Amino acid sequence: MASTLLDPIAFKLGPISVYWYGLILGSAALAGLLIAMQEGKRFKIPQDFFMDLLLLGVPSALVGARAYYVAFKWDEYKHDPIKMFAIWEGGIAIYGALIGAVICAVIYVRRKGYNFWRIADICAPGLLLGQAIGRWGNFMNQEAYGGPVSESFLRDTLNLPNFIVNQMNVDGSFHHPTFLYESIWNIVGILLILVIRRLRFVRAGEIFIGYLMWYSIGRFFIEGLRTDSLAYQGSEWMASIMNALWQPMTAVFEAGYLDPSYGNIRISQLIAVLLVLVGIVFIIFRRVTGRAQTRYLDPIVSTKADAGTSTAEDKSSAGSAVQSSGSAVAEDKVNKKKQKDEQKQ
């Protein structure tokens, strides 16, 4: 097992150990929430909507991330099922987290009467920010690194600070800080989204799909550097396609080792390619068929809120009508009384 320079345990509360991994993931979720809430204000979406979405989405994402990882590493857990729940030791998959979070979000957003794509667009930069921060949890656990490199490459070529260089020394060999590559890639993606979403030609759903495509492109090339990729034994022609797509990277980097007996296709690379292709088709299809009429900058309205507002307005109108009717009756009684008094006189 790799010996870490930095202690993965942040502090202890009696017998309970609090890991940096969990603290970093919690901070990542909070940062993503804040950036989503800030954008939500522009569309007058209640702040508690995003807080509830986070409270439901985080557990769903963790379950999806862990289930995804365990499914492809079942041989390591089938003899000790309790270890499946030890997420503080690492071993979660981003794509699994996305699957879990999206399923939860679709259900929750629809129950609140919003269009899923509109909310997903708002959350996209927050998701990227959360992933950028969350990768530092892998750094603390000394996991998800790439193949071996020289110390001079890290210190002189990349000019990395000592605490990163030292942590990338695993069992006496320095490795690619793939966590850092992905974190930087995600931050660049955030900056692009912040600019693109202000353009009037952007349609609803395209920011979220663009986020998936951007992340997948970076993940495809960075994944090829890693030595711990989830993989499976696929057809040779599929493996050849994956290798050909990654080939330009060989001009600078050497691919991370993948045990041939374990698999010949990295699952994250395959999913990344599929997401990019599906994203392109999705955007073109919606544009051509006229389904992409709503722009990102258009107002966001909840059908449930409309119904509630209409009901409130109806009740208010009905109350006013009743009050007016009551006033009319009272006034009529007063007039009749005056007429009787005049007749007596």
Tab-separated table of C-alpha atoms in Angstrom:
chain	number	residue	atom	x	y	z
A	1	MET	CA	0.000	0.000	0.000
A	2	ALA	CA	1.257	3.495	-0.831
A	3	SER	CA	2.592	5.517	2.074
A	4	THR	CA	1.319	9.092	2.087
A	5	LEU	CA	3.376	12.086	3.113
A	6	LEU	CA	0.312	14.073	4.117
A	7	ASP	CA	-1.920	12.537	6.777
A	8	PRO	CA	-5.311	11.713	5.209
A	9	ILE	CA	-6.917	12.205	8.642
A	10	ALA	CA	-7.676	15.870	9.325
A	11	PHE	CA	-8.505	15.447	13.023
A	12	LYS	CA	-10.114	13.065	15.470
A	13	LEU	CA	-13.174	13.426	17.671
A	14	GLY	CA	-12.576	10.746	20.223
A	15	PRO	CA	-12.715	7.428	18.386
A	16	ILE	CA	-14.029	9.083	15.231
A	17	SER	CA	-11.531	10.014	12.523
A	18	VAL	CA	-12.447	12.889	10.217
A	19	TYR	CA	-10.743	12.489	6.844
A	20	TRP	CA	-9.583	15.258	4.543
A	21	TYR	CA	-11.299	13.369	1.734
A	22	GLY	CA	-14.712	13.906	3.294
A	23	LEU	CA	-14.014	17.520	4.242
A	24	ILE	CA	-12.866	18.334	0.728
A	25	LEU	CA	-15.897	16.670	-0.843
A	26	GLY	CA	-18.145	18.599	1.550
A	27	SER	CA	-16.422	21.859	0.652
A	28	ALA	CA	-16.776	21.012	-3.038
A	29	ALA	CA	-20.525	20.478	-2.651
A	30	LEU	CA	-20.905	23.747	-0.719
A	31	ALA	CA	-18.945	25.719	-3.318
A	32	GLY	CA	-21.095	24.274	-6.102
A	33	LEU	CA	-24.239	25.197	-4.153
A	34	LEU	CA	-23.156	28.809	-3.659
A	35	ILE	CA	-22.375	29.402	-7.327
A	36	ALA	CA	-25.724	27.863	-8.351
A	37	MET	CA	-27.634	29.965	-5.806
A	38	GLN	CA	-25.949	33.113	-7.050
A	39	GLU	CA	-27.043	32.475	-10.636
A	40	GLY	CA	-30.473	31.367	-9.453
A	41	LYS	CA	-31.064	34.837	-8.007
A	42	ARG	CA	-31.047	36.290	-11.529
A	43	PHE	CA	-33.948	34.030	-12.421
A	44	LYS	CA	-35.751	34.637	-9.099
A	45	ILE	CA	-35.539	30.999	-8.060
A	46	PRO	CA	-35.919	30.500	-4.282
A	47	GLN	CA	-32.621	29.856	-2.555
A	48	ASP	CA	-34.026	26.969	-0.535
A	49	PHE	CA	-34.782	25.180	-3.812
A	50	PHE	CA	-31.054	24.720	-4.434
A	51	MET	CA	-30.369	23.849	-0.801
A	52	ASP	CA	-32.964	21.064	-0.910
A	53	LEU	CA	-31.576	19.903	-4.245
A	54	LEU	CA	-28.124	19.648	-2.681
A	55	LEU	CA	-29.402	17.773	0.381
A	56	LEU	CA	-31.045	15.207	-1.888
A	57	GLY	CA	-28.440	15.224	-4.650
A	58	VAL	CA	-25.294	14.636	-2.579
A	59	PRO	CA	-26.431	11.315	-1.057
A	60	SER	CA	-27.736	10.213	-4.466
A	61	ALA	CA	-24.416	11.131	-6.082
A	62	LEU	CA	-22.417	9.262	-3.435
A	63	VAL	CA	-24.559	6.162	-3.801
A	64	GLY	CA	-24.254	6.287	-7.586
A	65	ALA	CA	-20.510	6.950	-7.457
A	66	ARG	CA	-19.802	4.112	-5.057
A	67	ALA	CA	-22.156	1.645	-6.760
A	68	TYR	CA	-20.538	2.405	-10.132
A	69	TYR	CA	-17.041	1.848	-8.750
A	70	VAL	CA	-17.919	-1.317	-6.811
A	71	ALA	CA	-19.709	-2.799	-9.831
A	72	PHE	CA	-16.500	-2.682	-11.858
A	73	LYS	CA	-14.320	-3.761	-8.916
A	74	TRP	CA	-16.603	-6.475	-7.599
A	75	ASP	CA	-13.820	-9.025	-7.221
A	76	GLU	CA	-12.261	-6.816	-4.552
A	77	TYR	CA	-15.468	-6.490	-2.515
A	78	LYS	CA	-17.412	-9.724	-2.918
A	79	HIS	CA	-15.523	-11.406	-0.081
A	80	ASP	CA	-15.835	-8.402	2.252
A	81	PRO	CA	-19.106	-6.572	1.413
A	82	ILE	CA	-18.795	-4.213	4.393
A	83	LYS	CA	-15.899	-2.478	2.622
A	84	MET	CA	-18.352	-1.295	-0.021
A	85	PHE	CA	-19.424	1.442	2.402
A	86	ALA	CA	-15.905	2.674	3.223
A	87	ILE	CA	-15.996	5.652	0.858
A	88	TRP	CA	-13.549	7.579	3.090
A	89	GLU	CA	-10.878	5.233	1.777
A	90	GLY	CA	-11.550	6.493	-1.759
A	91	GLY	CA	-12.995	4.543	-4.619
A	92	ILE	CA	-15.832	6.577	-6.105
A	93	ALA	CA	-16.451	7.298	-9.780
A	94	ILE	CA	-17.420	10.707	-11.158
A	95	TYR	CA	-19.633	9.273	-13.886
A	96	GLY	CA	-21.481	7.208	-11.303
A	97	ALA	CA	-21.957	10.345	-9.209
A	98	LEU	CA	-23.400	12.165	-12.234
A	99	ILE	CA	-25.825	9.333	-12.921
A	100	GLY	CA	-27.049	9.332	-9.322
A	101	ALA	CA	-27.297	13.121	-9.146
A	102	VAL	CA	-29.116	13.474	-12.478
A	103	ILE	CA	-31.719	10.843	-11.586
A	104	CYS	CA	-32.382	12.616	-8.288
A	105	ALA	CA	-32.483	16.044	-9.956
A	106	VAL	CA	-34.939	14.982	-12.666
A	107	ILE	CA	-37.397	13.734	-10.044
A	108	TYR	CA	-36.979	16.675	-7.674
A	109	VAL	CA	-37.024	19.418	-10.328
A	110	ARG	CA	-40.169	18.064	-11.971
A	111	ARG	CA	-41.928	17.819	-8.618
A	112	LYS	CA	-41.167	21.500	-8.134
A	113	GLY	CA	-42.612	22.336	-11.547
A	114	TYR	CA	-39.395	23.458	-13.231
A	115	ASN	CA	-37.920	22.394	-16.547
A	116	PHE	CA	-34.959	20.090	-15.883
A	117	TRP	CA	-32.746	21.595	-18.584
A	118	ARG	CA	-33.144	25.117	-17.204
A	119	ILE	CA	-32.036	24.075	-13.724
A	120	ALA	CA	-29.279	21.824	-15.074
A	121	ASP	CA	-27.854	24.780	-17.012
A	122	ILE	CA	-27.687	26.857	-13.837
A	123	CYS	CA	-26.005	24.037	-11.913
A	124	ALA	CA	-23.407	23.207	-14.614
A	125	PRO	CA	-20.611	25.575	-13.485
A	126	GLY	CA	-21.243	24.534	-9.878
A	127	LEU	CA	-20.787	20.909	-10.851
A	128	LEU	CA	-17.483	21.696	-12.539
A	129	LEU	CA	-16.327	23.692	-9.521
A	130	GLY	CA	-17.275	20.832	-7.218
A	131	GLN	CA	-15.327	18.390	-9.362
A	132	ALA	CA	-12.321	20.715	-9.513
A	133	ILE	CA	-12.212	20.943	-5.715
A	134	GLY	CA	-13.149	17.316	-5.145
A	135	ARG	CA	-10.107	16.055	-7.053
A	136	TRP	CA	-7.932	17.352	-4.229
A	137	GLY	CA	-9.477	14.647	-2.087
A	138	ASN	CA	-7.734	12.161	-4.381
A	139	PHE	CA	-4.532	14.106	-3.816
A	140	MET	CA	-4.830	13.722	-0.040
A	141	ASN	CA	-5.507	9.994	-0.399
A	142	GLN	CA	-2.604	9.658	-2.837
A	143	GLU	CA	-4.807	8.015	-5.466
A	144	ALA	CA	-6.011	8.572	-9.028
A	145	TYR	CA	-2.496	9.497	-10.140
A	146	GLY	CA	-0.892	8.801	-13.498
A	147	GLY	CA	2.077	6.838	-14.697
A	148	PRO	CA	5.649	7.401	-13.520
A	149	VAL	CA	7.550	10.575	-14.395
A	150	SER	CA	10.842	12.091	-13.328
A	151	GLU	CA	11.086	14.402	-10.363
A	152	SER	CA	12.561	17.082	-12.625
A	153	PHE	CA	9.443	16.949	-14.794
A	154	LEU	CA	7.313	17.885	-11.795
A	155	ARG	CA	9.685	20.441	-10.306
A	156	ASP	CA	11.308	22.043	-13.350
A	157	THR	CA	8.916	21.467	-16.249
A	158	LEU	CA	5.603	21.894	-14.388
A	159	ASN	CA	7.085	24.079	-11.622
A	160	LEU	CA	4.896	22.459	-8.998
A	161	PRO	CA	5.279	23.355	-5.316
A	162	ASN	CA	7.018	20.927	-2.991
A	163	PHE	CA	3.888	19.690	-1.228
A	164	ILE	CA	2.460	18.422	-4.532
A	165	VAL	CA	5.743	16.963	-5.784
A	166	ASN	CA	6.342	15.151	-2.516
A	167	GLN	CA	2.811	13.740	-2.420
A	168	MET	CA	3.255	12.399	-5.950
A	169	ASN	CA	6.116	10.227	-4.713
A	170	VAL	CA	4.383	6.877	-4.358
A	171	ASP	CA	6.490	3.896	-3.270
A	172	GLY	CA	9.661	5.671	-4.308
A	173	SER	CA	8.469	6.686	-7.787
A	174	PHE	CA	7.066	10.046	-8.898
A	175	HIS	CA	3.798	10.091	-10.855
A	176	HIS	CA	1.668	12.356	-13.028
A	177	PRO	CA	-0.575	14.567	-10.833
A	178	THR	CA	-3.636	13.729	-12.918
A	179	PHE	CA	-5.866	15.120	-10.165
A	180	LEU	CA	-4.261	18.519	-10.821
A	181	TYR	CA	-4.629	18.256	-14.611
A	182	GLU	CA	-8.332	17.536	-14.270
A	183	SER	CA	-8.848	20.236	-11.663
A	184	ILE	CA	-7.281	22.879	-13.926
A	185	TRP	CA	-9.267	21.629	-16.937
A	186	ASN	CA	-12.494	22.009	-14.954
A	187	ILE	CA	-11.636	25.541	-13.836
A	188	VAL	CA	-11.037	26.556	-17.469
A	189	GLY	CA	-14.436	25.040	-18.281
A	190	ILE	CA	-16.080	27.177	-15.581
A	191	LEU	CA	-14.618	30.349	-17.077
A	192	LEU	CA	-15.874	29.363	-20.539
A	193	ILE	CA	-19.394	28.701	-19.235
A	194	LEU	CA	-19.515	32.033	-17.403
A	195	VAL	CA	-18.831	33.775	-20.728
A	196	ILE	CA	-20.883	31.580	-23.075
A	197	ARG	CA	-24.072	31.582	-21.022
A	198	ARG	CA	-24.383	35.354	-21.479
A	199	LEU	CA	-24.627	34.978	-25.263
A	200	ARG	CA	-28.134	35.268	-26.678
A	201	PHE	CA	-27.852	32.367	-29.134
A	202	VAL	CA	-27.411	29.788	-26.344
A	203	ARG	CA	-30.496	27.615	-25.870
A	204	ALA	CA	-31.806	25.868	-22.773
A	205	GLY	CA	-29.985	22.614	-22.076
A	206	GLU	CA	-26.922	23.500	-24.117
A	207	ILE	CA	-24.892	24.757	-21.156
A	208	PHE	CA	-25.379	21.479	-19.283
A	209	ILE	CA	-24.681	19.389	-22.373
A	210	GLY	CA	-21.659	21.562	-23.095
A	211	TYR	CA	-20.430	20.936	-19.561
A	212	LEU	CA	-20.679	17.177	-20.073
A	213	MET	CA	-18.839	17.426	-23.366
A	214	TRP	CA	-16.082	19.662	-21.983
A	215	TYR	CA	-15.516	17.455	-18.969
A	216	SER	CA	-15.560	14.313	-21.107
A	217	ILE	CA	-12.946	15.629	-23.532
A	218	GLY	CA	-10.550	16.412	-20.707
A	219	ARG	CA	-11.338	13.175	-18.900
A	220	PHE	CA	-10.673	11.109	-22.039
A	221	PHE	CA	-7.095	12.327	-22.433
A	222	ILE	CA	-6.278	12.520	-18.717
A	223	GLU	CA	-7.678	9.043	-18.112
A	224	GLY	CA	-5.137	7.630	-20.528
A	225	LEU	CA	-2.360	8.724	-18.161
A	226	ARG	CA	-3.777	6.929	-15.134
A	227	THR	CA	-2.726	3.535	-13.837
A	228	ASP	CA	-5.890	2.746	-11.844
A	229	SER	CA	-8.547	3.021	-14.555
A	230	LEU	CA	-11.700	0.947	-14.402
A	231	ALA	CA	-11.595	-1.241	-17.520
A	232	TYR	CA	-13.128	-4.256	-19.223
A	233	GLN	CA	-12.251	-6.736	-21.939
A	234	GLY	CA	-13.804	-5.395	-25.116
A	235	SER	CA	-13.491	-6.032	-28.813
A	236	GLU	CA	-10.189	-5.310	-30.492
A	237	TRP	CA	-11.708	-2.856	-32.959
A	238	MET	CA	-13.132	-0.768	-30.089
A	239	ALA	CA	-9.801	-0.817	-28.268
A	240	SER	CA	-8.095	0.285	-31.501
A	241	ILE	CA	-10.444	3.260	-31.814
A	242	MET	CA	-9.759	4.349	-28.228
A	243	ASN	CA	-6.008	4.043	-28.757
A	244	ALA	CA	-6.153	5.950	-32.044
A	245	LEU	CA	-8.074	8.830	-30.452
A	246	TRP	CA	-5.529	9.068	-27.646
A	247	GLN	CA	-2.561	8.751	-30.027
A	248	PRO	CA	-1.830	12.532	-30.251
A	249	MET	CA	-0.969	12.494	-26.533
A	250	THR	CA	1.914	10.093	-27.141
A	251	ALA	CA	3.894	12.934	-28.684
A	252	VAL	CA	4.316	14.345	-25.170
A	253	PHE	CA	3.219	11.703	-22.654
A	254	GLU	CA	3.388	7.972	-22.192
A	255	ALA	CA	0.111	6.183	-21.534
A	256	GLY	CA	-0.481	4.854	-18.025
A	257	TYR	CA	-0.141	1.112	-17.566
A	258	LEU	CA	-3.304	-0.952	-17.979
A	259	ASP	CA	-3.068	-4.623	-17.077
A	260	PRO	CA	-4.099	-6.590	-20.218
A	261	SER	CA	-5.537	-9.363	-18.059
A	262	TYR	CA	-7.881	-6.853	-16.403
A	263	GLY	CA	-9.130	-5.099	-19.536
A	264	ASN	CA	-8.202	-3.411	-22.791
A	265	ILE	CA	-10.730	-0.557	-22.788
A	266	ARG	CA	-10.828	2.141	-20.126
A	267	ILE	CA	-14.478	2.586	-19.205
A	268	SER	CA	-14.196	6.309	-18.513
A	269	GLN	CA	-12.683	6.884	-21.947
A	270	LEU	CA	-15.477	4.977	-23.646
A	271	ILE	CA	-18.159	6.881	-21.746
A	272	ALA	CA	-16.390	10.158	-22.498
A	273	VAL	CA	-16.456	9.492	-26.256
A	274	LEU	CA	-20.122	8.476	-26.121
A	275	LEU	CA	-21.095	11.597	-24.163
A	276	VAL	CA	-19.352	13.876	-26.657
A	277	LEU	CA	-21.054	12.191	-29.618
A	278	VAL	CA	-24.472	12.148	-27.952
A	279	GLY	CA	-24.044	15.782	-26.911
A	280	ILE	CA	-23.310	16.899	-30.473
A	281	VAL	CA	-26.268	14.945	-31.858
A	282	PHE	CA	-28.533	16.258	-29.084
A	283	ILE	CA	-27.740	19.913	-29.765
A	284	ILE	CA	-28.054	19.568	-33.549
A	285	PHE	CA	-31.292	17.573	-33.315
A	286	ARG	CA	-32.975	20.108	-31.030
A	287	ARG	CA	-31.878	23.003	-33.216
A	288	VAL	CA	-32.988	21.397	-36.497
A	289	THR	CA	-36.362	20.205	-35.173
A	290	GLY	CA	-37.165	23.529	-33.548
A	291	ARG	CA	-37.203	22.071	-30.026
A	292	ALA	CA	-34.587	24.551	-28.860
A	293	GLN	CA	-36.770	27.640	-28.826
A	294	THR	CA	-36.159	28.623	-25.212
A	295	ARG	CA	-32.962	30.573	-24.630
A	296	TYR	CA	-30.779	30.303	-21.560
A	297	LEU	CA	-31.436	33.990	-20.784
A	298	ASP	CA	-35.244	33.599	-20.908
A	299	PRO	CA	-37.163	33.783	-17.604
A	300	ILE	CA	-37.592	30.553	-15.652
A	301	VAL	CA	-41.077	29.844	-14.342
A	302	SER	CA	-42.325	26.991	-12.202
A	303	THR	CA	-45.659	25.536	-13.290
A	304	LYS	CA	-46.360	24.752	-9.641
A	305	ALA	CA	-45.646	28.340	-8.664
A	306	ASP	CA	-47.963	29.579	-11.426
A	307	ALA	CA	-50.705	27.310	-10.229
A	308	GLY	CA	-50.203	28.467	-6.660
A	309	THR	CA	-50.198	32.110	-7.730
A	310	SER	CA	-53.336	31.658	-9.809
A	311	THR	CA	-55.069	29.940	-6.921
A	312	ALA	CA	-54.094	32.717	-4.561
A	313	GLU	CA	-55.269	35.336	-7.055
A	314	ASP	CA	-58.547	33.479	-7.540
A	315	LYS	CA	-59.091	33.315	-3.790
A	316	SER	CA	-58.258	36.992	-3.478
A	317	SER	CA	-60.677	37.867	-6.286
A	318	ALA	CA	-63.361	35.676	-4.777
A	319	GLY	CA	-62.829	37.295	-1.400
A	320	SER	CA	-63.087	40.739	-2.939
A	321	ALA	CA	-66.274	39.723	-4.720
A	322	VAL	CA	-67.813	38.427	-1.498
A	323	GLN	CA	-66.775	41.570	0.330
A	324	SER	CA	-68.255	43.741	-2.423
A	325	SER	CA	-71.456	41.703	-2.392
A	326	GLY	CA	-71.699	42.030	1.376
A	327	SER	CA	-71.178	45.772	1.162
A	328	ALA	CA	-73.897	46.047	-1.479
A	329	VAL	CA	-76.384	44.138	0.682
A	330	ALA	CA	-75.589	46.269	3.701
A	331	GLU	CA	-75.961	49.435	1.665
A	332	ASP	CA	-79.316	48.224	0.313
A	333	LYS	CA	-80.609	47.627	3.842
A	334	VAL	CA	-79.576	51.119	4.901
A	335	ASN	CA	-81.397	52.660	1.912
A	336	LYS	CA	-84.605	50.708	2.627
A	337	LYS	CA	-84.520	51.830	6.268
A	338	LYS	CA	-84.157	55.458	5.190
A	339	GLN	CA	-87.145	55.101	2.874
A	340	LYS	CA	-89.329	53.723	5.709
A	341	ASP	CA	-88.294	56.525	8.039
A	342	GLU	CA	-89.192	59.116	5.392
A	343	GLN	CA	-92.633	57.510	4.850
A	344	LYS	CA	-93.388	57.613	8.594
A	345	GLN	CA	-92.533	61.285	8.680
